[in-house]
Amino acid sequence: MKILITAGPTREAIDPVRFISNRSSGRMGYALAAAFLRREDQVLLISGPTTIDIPDHADFIPVESADDMYRAVEKAINDCDIAIFCAAVADYTIAQPEPQKIKKDAETFTLQLTKTKDILGSARDPLNFSGTLVGFAAETQDVELYAKSKRSKKKCDLIIANDVSREGTGFDSTENEVLIISEFETIKLPRQSKENLGHILAEIIADYHRARQE
Ligand code: C5P
């Protein structure tokens, strides 16, 4: 099978030396990529900047901005059986990035931001992806409730949800504790390393995909 995975943060340029970004290490997406590769699936990893080694044998597309990531996904998604959106995409980008470094003369400074495209939310429509679609949801309260509504709003098959307000899990940490939400049920996986979780999630996602084909 061919699996597309988005991972890591995106960077939205303010000027040539500054950007806004998200607190994401990319570990969950890279762990999933490694897990699918171990199952001998083909993996296309589309990733924002991280400090993690690229898993051996993954096809790799490095991107910077949310717009770069959208364009890479748009090109590749319909060659894939499963698409998993782990990336912490910036919700807003700079309306007019400056071509030269901005001088720090002004006492106050206002940045105008515009909304980025929702890449996961575009997968079904307008991108016409008909494979198995998996999104992530990072919430700070009512995790299951918000994740369920995200699942239907973004037309995903599965949502992997976690509570990022908890110490030591979620963004930028090595462990995670997640709920897996499908149209049938919610499964709770205990707190564990993202590597471990990657293997369990890869099996659950592959099983779901197989059942969906039958
Ligand atoms: O809407 P929210 O950011 O909470 O949704 C999270 C899910 O949507 C994640 O799977 C994330 O990768 C994806 N997403 C995306 N493009 C965006 C924002 C979020 O693909 N612009």
PDB file of C-alpha atoms and ligand atoms in Angstrom:
ATOM      1  CA  MET A   1       0.000   0.000   0.000  1.00  0.00           C
ATOM      2  CA  LYS A   2       1.022   3.599  -0.498  1.00  0.00           C
ATOM      3  CA  ILE A   3       0.699   5.900   2.498  1.00  0.00           C
ATOM      4  CA  LEU A   4       0.932   9.702   2.464  1.00  0.00           C
ATOM      5  CA  ILE A   5       1.869  11.265   5.801  1.00  0.00           C
ATOM      6  CA  THR A   6       2.138  14.982   6.590  1.00  0.00           C
ATOM      7  CA  ALA A   7       4.299  15.805   9.601  1.00  0.00           C
ATOM      8  CA  GLY A   8       6.014  18.554  11.540  1.00  0.00           C
ATOM      9  CA  PRO A   9       5.261  22.250  11.805  1.00  0.00           C
ATOM     10  CA  THR A  10       4.982  24.720   8.940  1.00  0.00           C
ATOM     11  CA  ARG A  11       6.822  28.044   8.843  1.00  0.00           C
ATOM     12  CA  GLU A  12       5.171  31.215   7.602  1.00  0.00           C
ATOM     13  CA  ALA A  13       7.745  33.837   6.659  1.00  0.00           C
ATOM     14  CA  ILE A  14       7.485  37.348   8.135  1.00  0.00           C
ATOM     15  CA  ASP A  15      10.679  38.455   6.383  1.00  0.00           C
ATOM     16  CA  PRO A  16      13.804  36.556   5.200  1.00  0.00           C
ATOM     17  CA  VAL A  17      14.946  35.848   8.806  1.00  0.00           C
ATOM     18  CA  ARG A  18      11.720  35.544  10.819  1.00  0.00           C
ATOM     19  CA  PHE A  19       8.710  33.295  10.757  1.00  0.00           C
ATOM     20  CA  ILE A  20       5.685  32.132  12.772  1.00  0.00           C
ATOM     21  CA  SER A  21       5.336  28.454  13.458  1.00  0.00           C
ATOM     22  CA  ASN A  22       3.859  25.793  15.740  1.00  0.00           C
ATOM     23  CA  ARG A  23       5.271  23.791  18.621  1.00  0.00           C
ATOM     24  CA  SER A  24       5.515  20.453  16.859  1.00  0.00           C
ATOM     25  CA  SER A  25       8.487  18.083  16.884  1.00  0.00           C
ATOM     26  CA  GLY A  26       7.208  15.913  14.020  1.00  0.00           C
ATOM     27  CA  ARG A  27       7.828  12.760  16.114  1.00  0.00           C
ATOM     28  CA  MET A  28       4.342  11.260  15.759  1.00  0.00           C
ATOM     29  CA  GLY A  29       4.333  11.533  11.971  1.00  0.00           C
ATOM     30  CA  TYR A  30       7.864  10.174  11.637  1.00  0.00           C
ATOM     31  CA  ALA A  31       7.028   7.284  14.001  1.00  0.00           C
ATOM     32  CA  LEU A  32       4.019   6.432  11.832  1.00  0.00           C
ATOM     33  CA  ALA A  33       6.172   6.586   8.703  1.00  0.00           C
ATOM     34  CA  ALA A  34       8.709   4.189  10.276  1.00  0.00           C
ATOM     35  CA  ALA A  35       5.912   1.839  11.370  1.00  0.00           C
ATOM     36  CA  PHE A  36       4.345   1.619   7.889  1.00  0.00           C
ATOM     37  CA  LEU A  37       7.804   1.114   6.354  1.00  0.00           C
ATOM     38  CA  ARG A  38       8.392  -1.790   8.738  1.00  0.00           C
ATOM     39  CA  ARG A  39       5.151  -3.337   7.427  1.00  0.00           C
ATOM     40  CA  GLU A  40       6.712  -2.960   3.961  1.00  0.00           C
ATOM     41  CA  ASP A  41       4.229  -0.329   2.842  1.00  0.00           C
ATOM     42  CA  GLN A  42       5.415   2.534   0.640  1.00  0.00           C
ATOM     43  CA  VAL A  43       5.566   5.861   2.461  1.00  0.00           C
ATOM     44  CA  LEU A  44       5.551   9.426   1.142  1.00  0.00           C
ATOM     45  CA  LEU A  45       6.458  11.755   3.991  1.00  0.00           C
ATOM     46  CA  ILE A  46       5.657  15.435   3.376  1.00  0.00           C
ATOM     47  CA  SER A  47       7.277  17.297   6.228  1.00  0.00           C
ATOM     48  CA  GLY A  48       7.860  20.767   7.564  1.00  0.00           C
ATOM     49  CA  PRO A  49      11.229  21.497   9.221  1.00  0.00           C
ATOM     50  CA  THR A  50      12.157  19.051  12.014  1.00  0.00           C
ATOM     51  CA  THR A  51      15.411  17.795  13.544  1.00  0.00           C
ATOM     52  CA  ILE A  52      14.486  14.115  13.084  1.00  0.00           C
ATOM     53  CA  ASP A  53      16.319  11.767  10.694  1.00  0.00           C
ATOM     54  CA  ILE A  54      14.297  10.874   7.605  1.00  0.00           C
ATOM     55  CA  PRO A  55      13.241   7.202   7.921  1.00  0.00           C
ATOM     56  CA  ASP A  56      15.198   4.930   5.545  1.00  0.00           C
ATOM     57  CA  HIS A  57      13.299   4.100   2.357  1.00  0.00           C
ATOM     58  CA  ALA A  58      10.654   6.816   2.759  1.00  0.00           C
ATOM     59  CA  ASP A  59       9.968   9.086  -0.198  1.00  0.00           C
ATOM     60  CA  PHE A  60      10.489  12.509   1.308  1.00  0.00           C
ATOM     61  CA  ILE A  61       9.239  15.955   0.305  1.00  0.00           C
ATOM     62  CA  PRO A  62      10.506  18.768   2.551  1.00  0.00           C
ATOM     63  CA  VAL A  63       8.238  21.825   2.722  1.00  0.00           C
ATOM     64  CA  GLU A  64       8.266  25.119   4.605  1.00  0.00           C
ATOM     65  CA  SER A  65       4.917  26.870   4.493  1.00  0.00           C
ATOM     66  CA  ALA A  66       1.306  25.673   4.728  1.00  0.00           C
ATOM     67  CA  ASP A  67       0.912  26.624   1.085  1.00  0.00           C
ATOM     68  CA  ASP A  68       3.956  24.495   0.083  1.00  0.00           C
ATOM     69  CA  MET A  69       2.461  21.587   2.034  1.00  0.00           C
ATOM     70  CA  TYR A  70      -0.934  22.020   0.352  1.00  0.00           C
ATOM     71  CA  ARG A  71       0.665  21.953  -3.098  1.00  0.00           C
ATOM     72  CA  ALA A  72       2.750  18.842  -2.319  1.00  0.00           C
ATOM     73  CA  VAL A  73      -0.327  17.024  -0.977  1.00  0.00           C
ATOM     74  CA  GLU A  74      -2.456  18.109  -3.934  1.00  0.00           C
ATOM     75  CA  LYS A  75       0.075  16.586  -6.347  1.00  0.00           C
ATOM     76  CA  ALA A  76       0.511  13.269  -4.551  1.00  0.00           C
ATOM     77  CA  ILE A  77      -2.643  12.361  -2.673  1.00  0.00           C
ATOM     78  CA  ASN A  78      -4.551  10.612  -5.427  1.00  0.00           C
ATOM     79  CA  ASP A  79      -1.696   8.116  -5.970  1.00  0.00           C
ATOM     80  CA  CYS A  80      -2.055   6.992  -2.353  1.00  0.00           C
ATOM     81  CA  ASP A  81      -4.318   4.461  -0.626  1.00  0.00           C
ATOM     82  CA  ILE A  82      -4.202   6.067   2.807  1.00  0.00           C
ATOM     83  CA  ALA A  83      -3.516   9.705   3.769  1.00  0.00           C
ATOM     84  CA  ILE A  84      -2.623  10.606   7.343  1.00  0.00           C
ATOM     85  CA  PHE A  85      -2.430  14.258   8.377  1.00  0.00           C
ATOM     86  CA  CYS A  86      -0.139  14.628  11.380  1.00  0.00           C
ATOM     87  CA  ALA A  87       1.305  18.026  10.535  1.00  0.00           C
ATOM     88  CA  ALA A  88       0.767  21.002  12.827  1.00  0.00           C
ATOM     89  CA  VAL A  89      -0.111  23.362   9.998  1.00  0.00           C
ATOM     90  CA  ALA A  90      -0.119  27.095  10.757  1.00  0.00           C
ATOM     91  CA  ASP A  91      -3.705  28.327  10.746  1.00  0.00           C
ATOM     92  CA  TYR A  92      -2.650  31.798   9.597  1.00  0.00           C
ATOM     93  CA  THR A  93       0.056  33.093   7.297  1.00  0.00           C
ATOM     94  CA  ILE A  94       1.525  36.568   6.825  1.00  0.00           C
ATOM     95  CA  ALA A  95      -0.555  38.611   4.386  1.00  0.00           C
ATOM     96  CA  GLN A  96       2.505  40.368   2.948  1.00  0.00           C
ATOM     97  CA  PRO A  97       5.898  38.967   3.920  1.00  0.00           C
ATOM     98  CA  GLU A  98       8.636  41.604   3.596  1.00  0.00           C
ATOM     99  CA  PRO A  99      11.356  40.882   1.008  1.00  0.00           C
ATOM    100  CA  GLN A 100      13.987  42.568   3.249  1.00  0.00           C
ATOM    101  CA  LYS A 101      14.697  42.160   6.965  1.00  0.00           C
ATOM    102  CA  ILE A 102      12.319  44.404   8.958  1.00  0.00           C
ATOM    103  CA  LYS A 103      14.171  46.972  11.108  1.00  0.00           C
ATOM    104  CA  LYS A 104      13.250  47.148  14.791  1.00  0.00           C
ATOM    105  CA  ASP A 105      12.671  50.940  14.883  1.00  0.00           C
ATOM    106  CA  ALA A 106       8.953  50.972  15.612  1.00  0.00           C
ATOM    107  CA  GLU A 107       7.752  50.631  19.258  1.00  0.00           C
ATOM    108  CA  THR A 108       4.700  48.658  18.213  1.00  0.00           C
ATOM    109  CA  PHE A 109       4.261  46.502  15.215  1.00  0.00           C
ATOM    110  CA  THR A 110       1.197  44.894  13.677  1.00  0.00           C
ATOM    111  CA  LEU A 111       1.213  41.859  11.446  1.00  0.00           C
ATOM    112  CA  GLN A 112      -1.716  41.193   9.184  1.00  0.00           C
ATOM    113  CA  LEU A 113      -2.496  37.500   8.957  1.00  0.00           C
ATOM    114  CA  THR A 114      -4.673  35.605   6.528  1.00  0.00           C
ATOM    115  CA  LYS A 115      -6.100  32.127   6.942  1.00  0.00           C
ATOM    116  CA  THR A 116      -4.232  29.196   5.393  1.00  0.00           C
ATOM    117  CA  LYS A 117      -6.041  26.472   3.456  1.00  0.00           C
ATOM    118  CA  ASP A 118      -7.191  23.504   5.527  1.00  0.00           C
ATOM    119  CA  ILE A 119      -5.248  20.711   3.831  1.00  0.00           C
ATOM    120  CA  LEU A 120      -6.995  17.809   5.577  1.00  0.00           C
ATOM    121  CA  GLY A 121     -10.349  19.532   5.094  1.00  0.00           C
ATOM    122  CA  SER A 122      -9.630  19.798   1.343  1.00  0.00           C
ATOM    123  CA  ALA A 123      -8.724  16.125   0.829  1.00  0.00           C
ATOM    124  CA  ARG A 124     -12.241  14.926  -0.083  1.00  0.00           C
ATOM    125  CA  ASP A 125     -13.344  18.151  -1.705  1.00  0.00           C
ATOM    126  CA  PRO A 126     -11.823  19.764  -3.805  1.00  0.00           C
ATOM    127  CA  LEU A 127      -8.996  17.180  -4.053  1.00  0.00           C
ATOM    128  CA  ASN A 128     -11.347  14.212  -4.622  1.00  0.00           C
ATOM    129  CA  PHE A 129      -9.402  11.758  -2.477  1.00  0.00           C
ATOM    130  CA  SER A 130     -11.383   8.525  -2.062  1.00  0.00           C
ATOM    131  CA  GLY A 131      -8.884   6.496   0.002  1.00  0.00           C
ATOM    132  CA  THR A 132      -8.761   6.128   3.769  1.00  0.00           C
ATOM    133  CA  LEU A 133      -8.410   9.546   5.387  1.00  0.00           C
ATOM    134  CA  VAL A 134      -6.960  10.010   8.872  1.00  0.00           C
ATOM    135  CA  GLY A 135      -6.674  13.281  10.776  1.00  0.00           C
ATOM    136  CA  PHE A 136      -5.277  14.278  14.151  1.00  0.00           C
ATOM    137  CA  ALA A 137      -6.989  16.496  16.685  1.00  0.00           C
ATOM    138  CA  ALA A 138      -5.117  18.260  19.463  1.00  0.00           C
ATOM    139  CA  GLU A 139      -7.582  19.596  22.021  1.00  0.00           C
ATOM    140  CA  THR A 140      -7.351  21.172  25.466  1.00  0.00           C
ATOM    141  CA  GLN A 141     -10.885  20.279  26.634  1.00  0.00           C
ATOM    142  CA  ASP A 142     -13.823  18.011  25.699  1.00  0.00           C
ATOM    143  CA  VAL A 143     -11.404  16.022  23.534  1.00  0.00           C
ATOM    144  CA  GLU A 144     -13.819  13.349  22.322  1.00  0.00           C
ATOM    145  CA  LEU A 145     -16.643  15.773  21.580  1.00  0.00           C
ATOM    146  CA  TYR A 146     -14.506  18.183  19.510  1.00  0.00           C
ATOM    147  CA  ALA A 147     -12.703  15.319  17.781  1.00  0.00           C
ATOM    148  CA  LYS A 148     -15.986  13.709  16.715  1.00  0.00           C
ATOM    149  CA  SER A 149     -17.175  16.966  15.218  1.00  0.00           C
ATOM    150  CA  LYS A 150     -13.794  17.386  13.464  1.00  0.00           C
ATOM    151  CA  ARG A 151     -14.164  13.867  12.019  1.00  0.00           C
ATOM    152  CA  SER A 152     -17.445  14.700  10.348  1.00  0.00           C
ATOM    153  CA  LYS A 153     -16.528  18.277   9.382  1.00  0.00           C
ATOM    154  CA  LYS A 154     -13.307  17.213   7.639  1.00  0.00           C
ATOM    155  CA  LYS A 155     -14.886  14.010   6.243  1.00  0.00           C
ATOM    156  CA  CYS A 156     -12.213  11.752   7.793  1.00  0.00           C
ATOM    157  CA  ASP A 157     -12.548   8.042   8.393  1.00  0.00           C
ATOM    158  CA  LEU A 158     -10.518   8.175  11.579  1.00  0.00           C
ATOM    159  CA  ILE A 159      -9.489  10.924  13.958  1.00  0.00           C
ATOM    160  CA  ILE A 160      -6.631  10.387  16.379  1.00  0.00           C
ATOM    161  CA  ALA A 161      -7.234  12.764  19.267  1.00  0.00           C
ATOM    162  CA  ASN A 162      -5.162  13.829  22.225  1.00  0.00           C
ATOM    163  CA  ASP A 163      -5.358  16.243  25.115  1.00  0.00           C
ATOM    164  CA  VAL A 164      -2.481  18.699  24.688  1.00  0.00           C
ATOM    165  CA  SER A 165      -3.136  20.412  28.010  1.00  0.00           C
ATOM    166  CA  ARG A 166      -1.670  17.380  29.844  1.00  0.00           C
ATOM    167  CA  GLU A 167       1.964  17.381  30.979  1.00  0.00           C
ATOM    168  CA  GLY A 168       4.284  15.219  28.898  1.00  0.00           C
ATOM    169  CA  THR A 169       2.008  14.188  26.035  1.00  0.00           C
ATOM    170  CA  GLY A 170       1.125  15.617  22.652  1.00  0.00           C
ATOM    171  CA  PHE A 171       3.008  18.410  20.945  1.00  0.00           C
ATOM    172  CA  ASP A 172       6.761  18.473  21.311  1.00  0.00           C
ATOM    173  CA  SER A 173       6.951  15.492  23.694  1.00  0.00           C
ATOM    174  CA  THR A 174       8.126  11.898  23.298  1.00  0.00           C
ATOM    175  CA  GLU A 175       4.945  10.260  24.591  1.00  0.00           C
ATOM    176  CA  ASN A 176       1.322  10.404  23.645  1.00  0.00           C
ATOM    177  CA  GLU A 177      -2.040   9.160  24.899  1.00  0.00           C
ATOM    178  CA  VAL A 178      -4.734   9.087  22.259  1.00  0.00           C
ATOM    179  CA  LEU A 179      -8.307   8.254  21.387  1.00  0.00           C
ATOM    180  CA  ILE A 180      -9.035   6.703  18.000  1.00  0.00           C
ATOM    181  CA  ILE A 181     -12.428   7.759  16.757  1.00  0.00           C
ATOM    182  CA  SER A 182     -14.242   6.058  13.877  1.00  0.00           C
ATOM    183  CA  GLU A 183     -17.898   6.084  12.837  1.00  0.00           C
ATOM    184  CA  PHE A 184     -18.343   2.899  14.922  1.00  0.00           C
ATOM    185  CA  GLU A 185     -16.436   3.439  18.154  1.00  0.00           C
ATOM    186  CA  THR A 186     -13.879   5.288  20.274  1.00  0.00           C
ATOM    187  CA  ILE A 187     -10.785   3.319  21.319  1.00  0.00           C
ATOM    188  CA  LYS A 188      -8.548   4.673  24.092  1.00  0.00           C
ATOM    189  CA  LEU A 189      -4.864   3.762  23.925  1.00  0.00           C
ATOM    190  CA  PRO A 190      -2.789   4.117  27.089  1.00  0.00           C
ATOM    191  CA  ARG A 191       0.060   6.623  27.385  1.00  0.00           C
ATOM    192  CA  GLN A 192       3.186   5.307  25.672  1.00  0.00           C
ATOM    193  CA  SER A 193       6.089   6.341  23.470  1.00  0.00           C
ATOM    194  CA  LYS A 194       5.248   7.771  20.062  1.00  0.00           C
ATOM    195  CA  GLU A 195       7.340   4.939  18.509  1.00  0.00           C
ATOM    196  CA  ASN A 196       5.132   2.284  20.126  1.00  0.00           C
ATOM    197  CA  LEU A 197       2.009   4.189  19.312  1.00  0.00           C
ATOM    198  CA  GLY A 198       3.160   4.486  15.693  1.00  0.00           C
ATOM    199  CA  HIS A 199       3.174   0.691  15.345  1.00  0.00           C
ATOM    200  CA  ILE A 200      -0.232   0.227  16.992  1.00  0.00           C
ATOM    201  CA  LEU A 201      -1.802   3.044  14.957  1.00  0.00           C
ATOM    202  CA  ALA A 202      -0.313   1.720  11.700  1.00  0.00           C
ATOM    203  CA  GLU A 203      -1.944  -1.691  12.345  1.00  0.00           C
ATOM    204  CA  ILE A 204      -5.308  -0.153  13.274  1.00  0.00           C
ATOM    205  CA  ILE A 205      -5.279   2.163  10.237  1.00  0.00           C
ATOM    206  CA  ALA A 206      -4.253  -0.668   7.866  1.00  0.00           C
ATOM    207  CA  ASP A 207      -7.004  -2.953   9.294  1.00  0.00           C
ATOM    208  CA  TYR A 208      -9.575  -0.176   8.932  1.00  0.00           C
ATOM    209  CA  HIS A 209      -8.467   0.378   5.320  1.00  0.00           C
ATOM    210  CA  ARG A 210      -8.744  -3.344   4.562  1.00  0.00           C
ATOM    211  CA  ALA A 211     -12.262  -3.533   6.051  1.00  0.00           C
ATOM    212  CA  ARG A 212     -13.289  -0.429   4.095  1.00  0.00           C
ATOM    213  CA  GLN A 213     -12.262  -2.159   0.838  1.00  0.00           C
ATOM    214  CA  GLU A 214     -14.449  -5.240   1.553  1.00  0.00           C
TER     215      GLU A 214
HETATM  216  O1  C5P B   1      -8.509  22.167  12.462  1.00  0.00           O
HETATM  217  P1  C5P B   1      -7.397  21.572  13.253  1.00  0.00           P
HETATM  218  O2  C5P B   1      -6.067  22.252  13.045  1.00  0.00           O
HETATM  219  O3  C5P B   1      -7.699  21.376  14.714  1.00  0.00           O
HETATM  220  O4  C5P B   1      -7.293  20.080  12.667  1.00  0.00           O
HETATM  221  C1  C5P B   1      -6.200  19.250  12.889  1.00  0.00           C
HETATM  222  C2  C5P B   1      -6.040  18.297  11.742  1.00  0.00           C
HETATM  223  O5  C5P B   1      -6.146  18.985  10.495  1.00  0.00           O
HETATM  224  C3  C5P B   1      -4.671  17.645  11.711  1.00  0.00           C
HETATM  225  O6  C5P B   1      -4.819  16.376  11.120  1.00  0.00           O
HETATM  226  C4  C5P B   1      -3.864  18.605  10.820  1.00  0.00           C
HETATM  227  O7  C5P B   1      -2.762  17.957  10.225  1.00  0.00           O
HETATM  228  C5  C5P B   1      -4.898  19.012   9.795  1.00  0.00           C
HETATM  229  N1  C5P B   1      -4.743  20.376   9.242  1.00  0.00           N
HETATM  230  C6  C5P B   1      -4.383  20.540   7.908  1.00  0.00           C
HETATM  231  N2  C5P B   1      -4.299  21.805   7.378  1.00  0.00           N
HETATM  232  C7  C5P B   1      -4.546  22.895   8.138  1.00  0.00           C
HETATM  233  C8  C5P B   1      -4.897  22.748   9.505  1.00  0.00           C
HETATM  234  C9  C5P B   1      -4.985  21.480  10.026  1.00  0.00           C
HETATM  235  O8  C5P B   1      -4.143  19.546   7.217  1.00  0.00           O
HETATM  236  N3  C5P B   1      -4.435  24.103   7.593  1.00  0.00           N
END
